[in-house]
CSV table of C-alpha atoms (C1' of nucleotides) in Angstrom, one decimal:
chain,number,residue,atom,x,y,z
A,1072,UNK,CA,13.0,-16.5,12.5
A,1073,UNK,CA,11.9,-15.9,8.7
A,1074,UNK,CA,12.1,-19.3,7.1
A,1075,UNK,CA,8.7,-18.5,5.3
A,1076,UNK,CA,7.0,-16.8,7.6
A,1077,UNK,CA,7.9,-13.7,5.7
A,1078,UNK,CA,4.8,-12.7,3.3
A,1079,UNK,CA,6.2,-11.1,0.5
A,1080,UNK,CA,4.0,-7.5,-0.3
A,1081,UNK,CA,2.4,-6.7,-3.7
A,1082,UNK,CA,4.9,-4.9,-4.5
A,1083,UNK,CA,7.7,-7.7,-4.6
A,1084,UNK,CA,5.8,-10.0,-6.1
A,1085,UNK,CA,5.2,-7.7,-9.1
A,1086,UNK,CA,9.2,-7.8,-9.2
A,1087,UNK,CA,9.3,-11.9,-9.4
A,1088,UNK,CA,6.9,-11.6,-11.6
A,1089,UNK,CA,8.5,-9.6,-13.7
A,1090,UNK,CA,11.9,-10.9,-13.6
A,1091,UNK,CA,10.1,-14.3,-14.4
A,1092,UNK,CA,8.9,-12.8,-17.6
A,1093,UNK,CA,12.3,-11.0,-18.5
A,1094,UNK,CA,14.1,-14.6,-18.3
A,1095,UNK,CA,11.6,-16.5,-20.4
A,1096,UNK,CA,12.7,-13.5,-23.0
A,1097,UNK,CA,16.1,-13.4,-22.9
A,1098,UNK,CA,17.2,-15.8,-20.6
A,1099,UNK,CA,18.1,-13.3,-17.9
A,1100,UNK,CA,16.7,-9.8,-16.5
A,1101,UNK,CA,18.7,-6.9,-16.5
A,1102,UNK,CA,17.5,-3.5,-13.6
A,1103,UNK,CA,17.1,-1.4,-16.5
A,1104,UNK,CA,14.7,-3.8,-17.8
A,1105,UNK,CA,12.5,-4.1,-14.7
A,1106,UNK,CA,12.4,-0.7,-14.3
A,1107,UNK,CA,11.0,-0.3,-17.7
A,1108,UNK,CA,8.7,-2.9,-17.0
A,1109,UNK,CA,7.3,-1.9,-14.0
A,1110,UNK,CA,8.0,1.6,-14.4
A,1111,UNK,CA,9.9,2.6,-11.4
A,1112,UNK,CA,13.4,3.8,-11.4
A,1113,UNK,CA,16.8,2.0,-11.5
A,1114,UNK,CA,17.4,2.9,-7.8
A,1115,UNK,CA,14.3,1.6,-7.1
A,1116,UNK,CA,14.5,-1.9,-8.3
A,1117,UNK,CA,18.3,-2.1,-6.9
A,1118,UNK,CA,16.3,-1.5,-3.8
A,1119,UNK,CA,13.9,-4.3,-4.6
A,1120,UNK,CA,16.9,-6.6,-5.6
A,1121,UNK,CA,19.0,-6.7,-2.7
A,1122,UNK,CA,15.8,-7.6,-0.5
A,1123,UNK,CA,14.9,-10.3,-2.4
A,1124,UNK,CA,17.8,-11.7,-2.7
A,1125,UNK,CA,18.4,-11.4,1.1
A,1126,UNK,CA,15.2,-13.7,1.5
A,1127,UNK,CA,16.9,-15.9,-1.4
A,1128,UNK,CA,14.4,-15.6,-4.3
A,1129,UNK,CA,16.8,-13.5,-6.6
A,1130,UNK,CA,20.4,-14.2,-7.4
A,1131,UNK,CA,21.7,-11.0,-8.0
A,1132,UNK,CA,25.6,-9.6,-7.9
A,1133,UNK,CA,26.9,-6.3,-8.0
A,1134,UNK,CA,26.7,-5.2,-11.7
A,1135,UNK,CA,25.6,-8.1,-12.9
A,1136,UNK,CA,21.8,-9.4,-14.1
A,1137,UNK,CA,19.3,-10.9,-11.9
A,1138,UNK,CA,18.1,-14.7,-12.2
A,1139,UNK,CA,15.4,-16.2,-9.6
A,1140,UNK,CA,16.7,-18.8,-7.4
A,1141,UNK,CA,14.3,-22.0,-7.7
A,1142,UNK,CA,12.3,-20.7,-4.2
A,1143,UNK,CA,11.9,-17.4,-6.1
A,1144,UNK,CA,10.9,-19.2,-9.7
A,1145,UNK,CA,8.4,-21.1,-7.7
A,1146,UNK,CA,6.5,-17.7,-6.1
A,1147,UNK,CA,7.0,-16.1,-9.4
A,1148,UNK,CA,5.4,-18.7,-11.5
A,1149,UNK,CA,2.6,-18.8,-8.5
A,1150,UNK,CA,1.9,-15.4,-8.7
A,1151,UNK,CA,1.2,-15.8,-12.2
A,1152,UNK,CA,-0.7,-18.4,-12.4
A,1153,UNK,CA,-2.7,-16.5,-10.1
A,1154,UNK,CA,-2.8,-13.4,-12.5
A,1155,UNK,CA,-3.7,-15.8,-15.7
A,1156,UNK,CA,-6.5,-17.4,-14.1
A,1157,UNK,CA,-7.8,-13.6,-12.8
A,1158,UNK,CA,-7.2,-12.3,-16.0
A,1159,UNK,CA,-9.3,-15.5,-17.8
A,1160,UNK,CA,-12.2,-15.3,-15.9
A,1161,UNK,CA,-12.3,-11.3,-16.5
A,1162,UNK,CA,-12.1,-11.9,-20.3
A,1163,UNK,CA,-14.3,-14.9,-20.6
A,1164,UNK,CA,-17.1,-14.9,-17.8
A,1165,UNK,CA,-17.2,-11.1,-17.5
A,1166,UNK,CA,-16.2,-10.2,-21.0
A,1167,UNK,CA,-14.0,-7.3,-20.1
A,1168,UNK,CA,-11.8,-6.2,-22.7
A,1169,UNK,CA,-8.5,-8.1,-22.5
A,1170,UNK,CA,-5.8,-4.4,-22.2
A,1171,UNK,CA,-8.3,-3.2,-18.8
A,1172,UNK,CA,-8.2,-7.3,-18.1
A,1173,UNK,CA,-4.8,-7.1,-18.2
A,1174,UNK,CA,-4.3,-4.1,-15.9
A,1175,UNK,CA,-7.0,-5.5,-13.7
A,1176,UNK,CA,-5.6,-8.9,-13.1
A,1177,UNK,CA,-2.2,-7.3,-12.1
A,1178,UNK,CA,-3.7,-5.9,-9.2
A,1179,UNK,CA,-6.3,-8.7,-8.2
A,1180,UNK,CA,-3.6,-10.6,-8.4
A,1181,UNK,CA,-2.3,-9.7,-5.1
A,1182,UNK,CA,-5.3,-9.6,-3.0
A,1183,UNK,CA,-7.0,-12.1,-3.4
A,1184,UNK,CA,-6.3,-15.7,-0.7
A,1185,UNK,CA,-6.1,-18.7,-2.5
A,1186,UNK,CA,-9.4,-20.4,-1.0
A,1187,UNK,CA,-11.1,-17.5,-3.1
A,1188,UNK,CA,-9.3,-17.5,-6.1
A,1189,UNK,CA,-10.2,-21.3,-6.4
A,1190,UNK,CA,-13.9,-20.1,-6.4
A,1191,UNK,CA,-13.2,-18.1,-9.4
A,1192,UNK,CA,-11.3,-20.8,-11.2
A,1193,UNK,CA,-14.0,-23.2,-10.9
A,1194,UNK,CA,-16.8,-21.1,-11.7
A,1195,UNK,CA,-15.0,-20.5,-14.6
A,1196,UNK,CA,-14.1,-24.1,-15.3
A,1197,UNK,CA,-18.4,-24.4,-14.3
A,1198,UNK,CA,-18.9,-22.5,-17.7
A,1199,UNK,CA,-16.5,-23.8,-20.0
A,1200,UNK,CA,-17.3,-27.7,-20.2
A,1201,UNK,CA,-20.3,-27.4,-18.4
A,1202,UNK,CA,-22.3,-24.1,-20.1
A,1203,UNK,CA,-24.4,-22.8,-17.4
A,1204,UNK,CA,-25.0,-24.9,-14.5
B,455,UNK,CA,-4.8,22.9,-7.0
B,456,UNK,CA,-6.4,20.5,-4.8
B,457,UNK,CA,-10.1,20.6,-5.4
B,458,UNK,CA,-10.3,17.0,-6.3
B,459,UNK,CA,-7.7,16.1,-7.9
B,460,UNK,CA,-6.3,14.8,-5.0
B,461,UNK,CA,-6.8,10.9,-5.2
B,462,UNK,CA,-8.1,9.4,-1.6
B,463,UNK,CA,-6.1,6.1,-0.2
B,464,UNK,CA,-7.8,2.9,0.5
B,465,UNK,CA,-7.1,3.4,3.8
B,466,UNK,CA,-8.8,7.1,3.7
B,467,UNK,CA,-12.0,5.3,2.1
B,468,UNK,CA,-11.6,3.1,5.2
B,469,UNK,CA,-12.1,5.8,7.3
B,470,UNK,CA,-14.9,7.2,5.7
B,471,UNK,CA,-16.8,3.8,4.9
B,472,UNK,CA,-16.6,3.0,8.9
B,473,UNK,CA,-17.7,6.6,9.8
B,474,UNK,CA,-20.9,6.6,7.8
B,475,UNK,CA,-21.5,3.1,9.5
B,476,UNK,CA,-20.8,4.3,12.9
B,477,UNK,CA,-23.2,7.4,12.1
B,478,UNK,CA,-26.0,5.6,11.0
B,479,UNK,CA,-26.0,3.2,14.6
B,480,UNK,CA,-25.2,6.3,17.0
B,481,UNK,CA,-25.9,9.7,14.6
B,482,UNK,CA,-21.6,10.4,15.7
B,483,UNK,CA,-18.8,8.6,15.3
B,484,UNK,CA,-16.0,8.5,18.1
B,485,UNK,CA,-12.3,8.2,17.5
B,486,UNK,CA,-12.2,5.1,19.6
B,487,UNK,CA,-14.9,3.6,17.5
B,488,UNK,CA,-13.3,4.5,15.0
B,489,UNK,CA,-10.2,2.6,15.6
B,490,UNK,CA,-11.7,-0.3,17.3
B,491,UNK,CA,-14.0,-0.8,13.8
B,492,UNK,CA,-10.8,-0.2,11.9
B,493,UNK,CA,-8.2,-2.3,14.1
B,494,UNK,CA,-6.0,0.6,14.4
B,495,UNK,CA,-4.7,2.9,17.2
B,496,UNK,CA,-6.6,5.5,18.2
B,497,UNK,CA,-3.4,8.2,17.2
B,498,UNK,CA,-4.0,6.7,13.9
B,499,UNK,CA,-7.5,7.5,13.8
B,500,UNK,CA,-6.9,11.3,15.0
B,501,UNK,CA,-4.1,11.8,12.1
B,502,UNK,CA,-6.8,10.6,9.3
B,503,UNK,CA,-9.1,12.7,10.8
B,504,UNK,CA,-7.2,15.3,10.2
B,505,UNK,CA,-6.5,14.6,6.7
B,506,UNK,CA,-9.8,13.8,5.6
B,507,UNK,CA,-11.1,17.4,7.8
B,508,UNK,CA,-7.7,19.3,5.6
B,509,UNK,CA,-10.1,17.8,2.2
B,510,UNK,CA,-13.0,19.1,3.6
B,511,UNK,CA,-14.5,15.6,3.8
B,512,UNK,CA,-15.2,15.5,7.9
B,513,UNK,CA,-16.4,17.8,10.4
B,514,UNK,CA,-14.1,17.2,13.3
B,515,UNK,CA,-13.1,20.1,16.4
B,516,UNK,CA,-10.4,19.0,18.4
B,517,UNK,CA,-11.6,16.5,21.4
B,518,UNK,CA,-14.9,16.1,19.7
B,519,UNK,CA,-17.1,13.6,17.7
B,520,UNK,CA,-16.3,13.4,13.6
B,521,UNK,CA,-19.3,13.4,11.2
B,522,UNK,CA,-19.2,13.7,6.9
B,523,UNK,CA,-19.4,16.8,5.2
B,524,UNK,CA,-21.9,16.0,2.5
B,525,UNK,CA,-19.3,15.6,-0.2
B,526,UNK,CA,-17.7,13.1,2.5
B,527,UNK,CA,-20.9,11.1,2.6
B,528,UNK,CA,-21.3,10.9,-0.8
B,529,UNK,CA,-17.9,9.1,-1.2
B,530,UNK,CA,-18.1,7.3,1.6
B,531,UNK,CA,-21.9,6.0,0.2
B,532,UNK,CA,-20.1,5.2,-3.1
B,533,UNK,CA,-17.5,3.3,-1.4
B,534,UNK,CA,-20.0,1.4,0.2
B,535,UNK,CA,-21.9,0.7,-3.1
B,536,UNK,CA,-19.0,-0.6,-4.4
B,537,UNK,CA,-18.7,-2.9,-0.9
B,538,UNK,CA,-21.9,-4.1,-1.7
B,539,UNK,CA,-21.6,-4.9,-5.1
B,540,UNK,CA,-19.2,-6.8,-4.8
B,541,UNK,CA,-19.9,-8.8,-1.8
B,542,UNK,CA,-22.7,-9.9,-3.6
B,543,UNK,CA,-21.4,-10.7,-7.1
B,544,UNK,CA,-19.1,-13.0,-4.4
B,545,UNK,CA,-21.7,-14.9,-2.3
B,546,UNK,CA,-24.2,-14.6,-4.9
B,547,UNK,CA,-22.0,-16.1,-8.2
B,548,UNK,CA,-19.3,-17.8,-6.5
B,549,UNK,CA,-21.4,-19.4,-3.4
B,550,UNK,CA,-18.3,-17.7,-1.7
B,551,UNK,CA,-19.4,-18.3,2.3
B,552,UNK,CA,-20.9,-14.2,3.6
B,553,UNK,CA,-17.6,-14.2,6.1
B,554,UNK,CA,-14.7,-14.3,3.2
B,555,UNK,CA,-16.8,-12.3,0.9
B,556,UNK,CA,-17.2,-9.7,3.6
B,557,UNK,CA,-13.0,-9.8,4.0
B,558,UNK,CA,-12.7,-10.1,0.3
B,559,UNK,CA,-15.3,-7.3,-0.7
B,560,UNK,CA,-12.8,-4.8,1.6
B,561,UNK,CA,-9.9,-5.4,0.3
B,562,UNK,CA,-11.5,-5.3,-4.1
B,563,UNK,CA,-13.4,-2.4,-2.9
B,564,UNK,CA,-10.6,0.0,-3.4
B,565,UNK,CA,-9.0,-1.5,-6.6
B,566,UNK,CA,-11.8,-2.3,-8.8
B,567,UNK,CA,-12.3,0.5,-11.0
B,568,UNK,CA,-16.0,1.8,-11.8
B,569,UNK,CA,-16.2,0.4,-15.3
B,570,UNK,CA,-15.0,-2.8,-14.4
B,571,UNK,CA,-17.6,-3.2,-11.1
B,572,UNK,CA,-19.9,-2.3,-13.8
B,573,UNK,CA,-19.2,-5.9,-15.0
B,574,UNK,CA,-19.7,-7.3,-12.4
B,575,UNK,CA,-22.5,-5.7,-11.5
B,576,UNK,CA,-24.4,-6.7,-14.8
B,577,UNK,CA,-23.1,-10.1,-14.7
B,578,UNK,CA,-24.5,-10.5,-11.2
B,579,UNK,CA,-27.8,-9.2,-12.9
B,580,UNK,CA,-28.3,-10.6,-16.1
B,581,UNK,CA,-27.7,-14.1,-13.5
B,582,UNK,CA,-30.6,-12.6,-10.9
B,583,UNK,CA,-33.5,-11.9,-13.6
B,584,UNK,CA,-32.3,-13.9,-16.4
B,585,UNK,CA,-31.0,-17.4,-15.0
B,586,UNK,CA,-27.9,-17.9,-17.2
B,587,UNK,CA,-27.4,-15.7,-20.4
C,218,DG,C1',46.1,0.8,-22.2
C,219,DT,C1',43.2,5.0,-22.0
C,220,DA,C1',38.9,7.4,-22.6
C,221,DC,C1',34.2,7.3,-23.2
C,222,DT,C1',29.5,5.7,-22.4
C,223,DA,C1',25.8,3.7,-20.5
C,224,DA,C1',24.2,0.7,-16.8
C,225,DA,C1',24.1,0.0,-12.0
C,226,DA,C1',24.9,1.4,-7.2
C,227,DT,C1',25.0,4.7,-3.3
C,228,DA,C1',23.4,8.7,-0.9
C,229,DG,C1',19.8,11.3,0.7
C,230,DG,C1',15.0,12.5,0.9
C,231,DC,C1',9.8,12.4,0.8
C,232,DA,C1',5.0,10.6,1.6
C,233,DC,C1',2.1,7.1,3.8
C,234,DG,C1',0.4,4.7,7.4
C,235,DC,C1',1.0,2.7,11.3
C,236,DC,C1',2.8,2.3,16.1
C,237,DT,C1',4.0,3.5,21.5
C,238,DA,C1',4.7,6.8,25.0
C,239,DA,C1',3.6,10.9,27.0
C,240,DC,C1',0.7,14.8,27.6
C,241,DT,C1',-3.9,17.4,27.7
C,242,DC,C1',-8.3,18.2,28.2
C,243,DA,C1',-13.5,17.4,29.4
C,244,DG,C1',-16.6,15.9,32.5
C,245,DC,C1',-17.9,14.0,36.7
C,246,DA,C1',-17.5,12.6,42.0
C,247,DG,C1',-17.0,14.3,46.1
D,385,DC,C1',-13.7,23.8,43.5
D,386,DT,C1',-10.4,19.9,43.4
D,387,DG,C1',-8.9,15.9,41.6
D,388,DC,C1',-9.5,11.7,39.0
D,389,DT,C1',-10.2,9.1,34.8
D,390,DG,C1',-10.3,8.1,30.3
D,391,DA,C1',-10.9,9.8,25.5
D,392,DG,C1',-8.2,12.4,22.5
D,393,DT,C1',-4.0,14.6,21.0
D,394,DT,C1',0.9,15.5,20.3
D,395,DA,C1',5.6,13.8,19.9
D,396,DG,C1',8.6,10.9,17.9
D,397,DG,C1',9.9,6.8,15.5
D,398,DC,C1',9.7,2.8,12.1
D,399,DG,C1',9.1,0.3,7.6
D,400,DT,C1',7.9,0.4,2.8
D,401,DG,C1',8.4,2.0,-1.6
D,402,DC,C1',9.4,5.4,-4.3
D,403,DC,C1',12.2,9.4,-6.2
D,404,DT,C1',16.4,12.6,-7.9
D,405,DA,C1',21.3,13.5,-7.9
D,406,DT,C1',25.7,11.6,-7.7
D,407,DT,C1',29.2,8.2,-8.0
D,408,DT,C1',31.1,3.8,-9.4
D,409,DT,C1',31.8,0.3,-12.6
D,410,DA,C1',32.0,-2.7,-16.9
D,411,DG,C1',32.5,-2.9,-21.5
D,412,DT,C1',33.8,-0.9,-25.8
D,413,DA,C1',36.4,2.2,-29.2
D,414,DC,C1',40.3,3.5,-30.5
DNA sequence: GTACTAAAATAGGCACGCCTAACTCAGCAG
DNA sequence: CTGCTGAGTTAGGCGTGCCTATTTTAGTAC
């Protein structure tokens, strides 16, 4: 009754996404970290923790660090290959500066389906070896 | 120590984006309009209402019709510039098919910031008179 | 081993935004 | 004028996501 069916919201995402990025750093995220990163409080990503790893994205034990599971490194790395390919075609087809890029992509990110993200990607694409047309 | 400081939801610019529609076809807009436009219950709709009345953005007596203060229409015309914009840039750049770029247009309406529509905006433009560059 | 410290967890609360169920009112039929 | 009907409202509740204050724990200093 919630194999997949589950959608995770914008707002757990931005912790996969994050914890994602902690582990490539240091090899594993600690709370205090992702509550600096995302800037929310420790409580708060406890919060966040415990639900994700009760749909088994997160490994996570009392006191101890956080690491994704492979299901969870596999959203994670999704979510930002969405946010990359946002952030690229702000920067280089619409020549926004790449800090409000940055900030921009983070919430794109979320909200835009896949079918349409793929229009992005290859008007992009359109550009780059193709210059114009 | 609320004149407008107080930041307005996506889901309040909702409300007022499918009240200035609903004015334009009928001069009123009914709470059951309201809701069937917004895919919402109609208690829903009578608790925004109030809200958006308690910011002085509505005109709305109990059991009657709602209609936009002035400053009310004028965010709920800016919302719908926005809308507009950025249906456009997505049918219009992307070849993005009118039904997803209506869908898509709701949901980027109420995170892209004004400078960065701007962007778009001139993109879209500099494409319209100026094929390419 | 005991004491301290800093990180993490629990407890409790708040704001949104939505819902269903139940009640109220306005307007019309008769 | 009585009663019906349906639009609108109130009442109450739920999930999410965040917070502060408090407690627990792990690890280190001594």
């Amino acid at each position: 009754m919630e194999p997949q069916s589950e959608m995770l919201s914008a707002s757990l995402e931005d912790y996969l996404e994050a914890i994602l990025l902690l582990e490539r750093e240091s090899r594993v995220a600690r709370v205090s970290e992702i509550a600096d990163q995302l800037h929310v409080s420790r409580p708060s990503v406890t919060g966040a923790l415990k639900n994700l790893a009760g749909r088994g994205l997160v490994a996570h034990e009392r006191y101890g660090h956080a690491t994704l599971t492979e299901e969870g490194e596999r959203i994670a790395l999704e979510v930002e290959r969405r946010h990359v390919a946002i952030r690229d075609f702000l920067t280089e087809v619409l020549s926004i500066p790449a800090v409000q890029a940055e900030t921009t992509a983070c919430k794109l990110e979320h909200v835009l389906e896949p079918d349409i993200l793929a229009h992005f990607v290859a008007y992009a694409d359109s550009l780059r070896d193709g210059r114009q047309a």
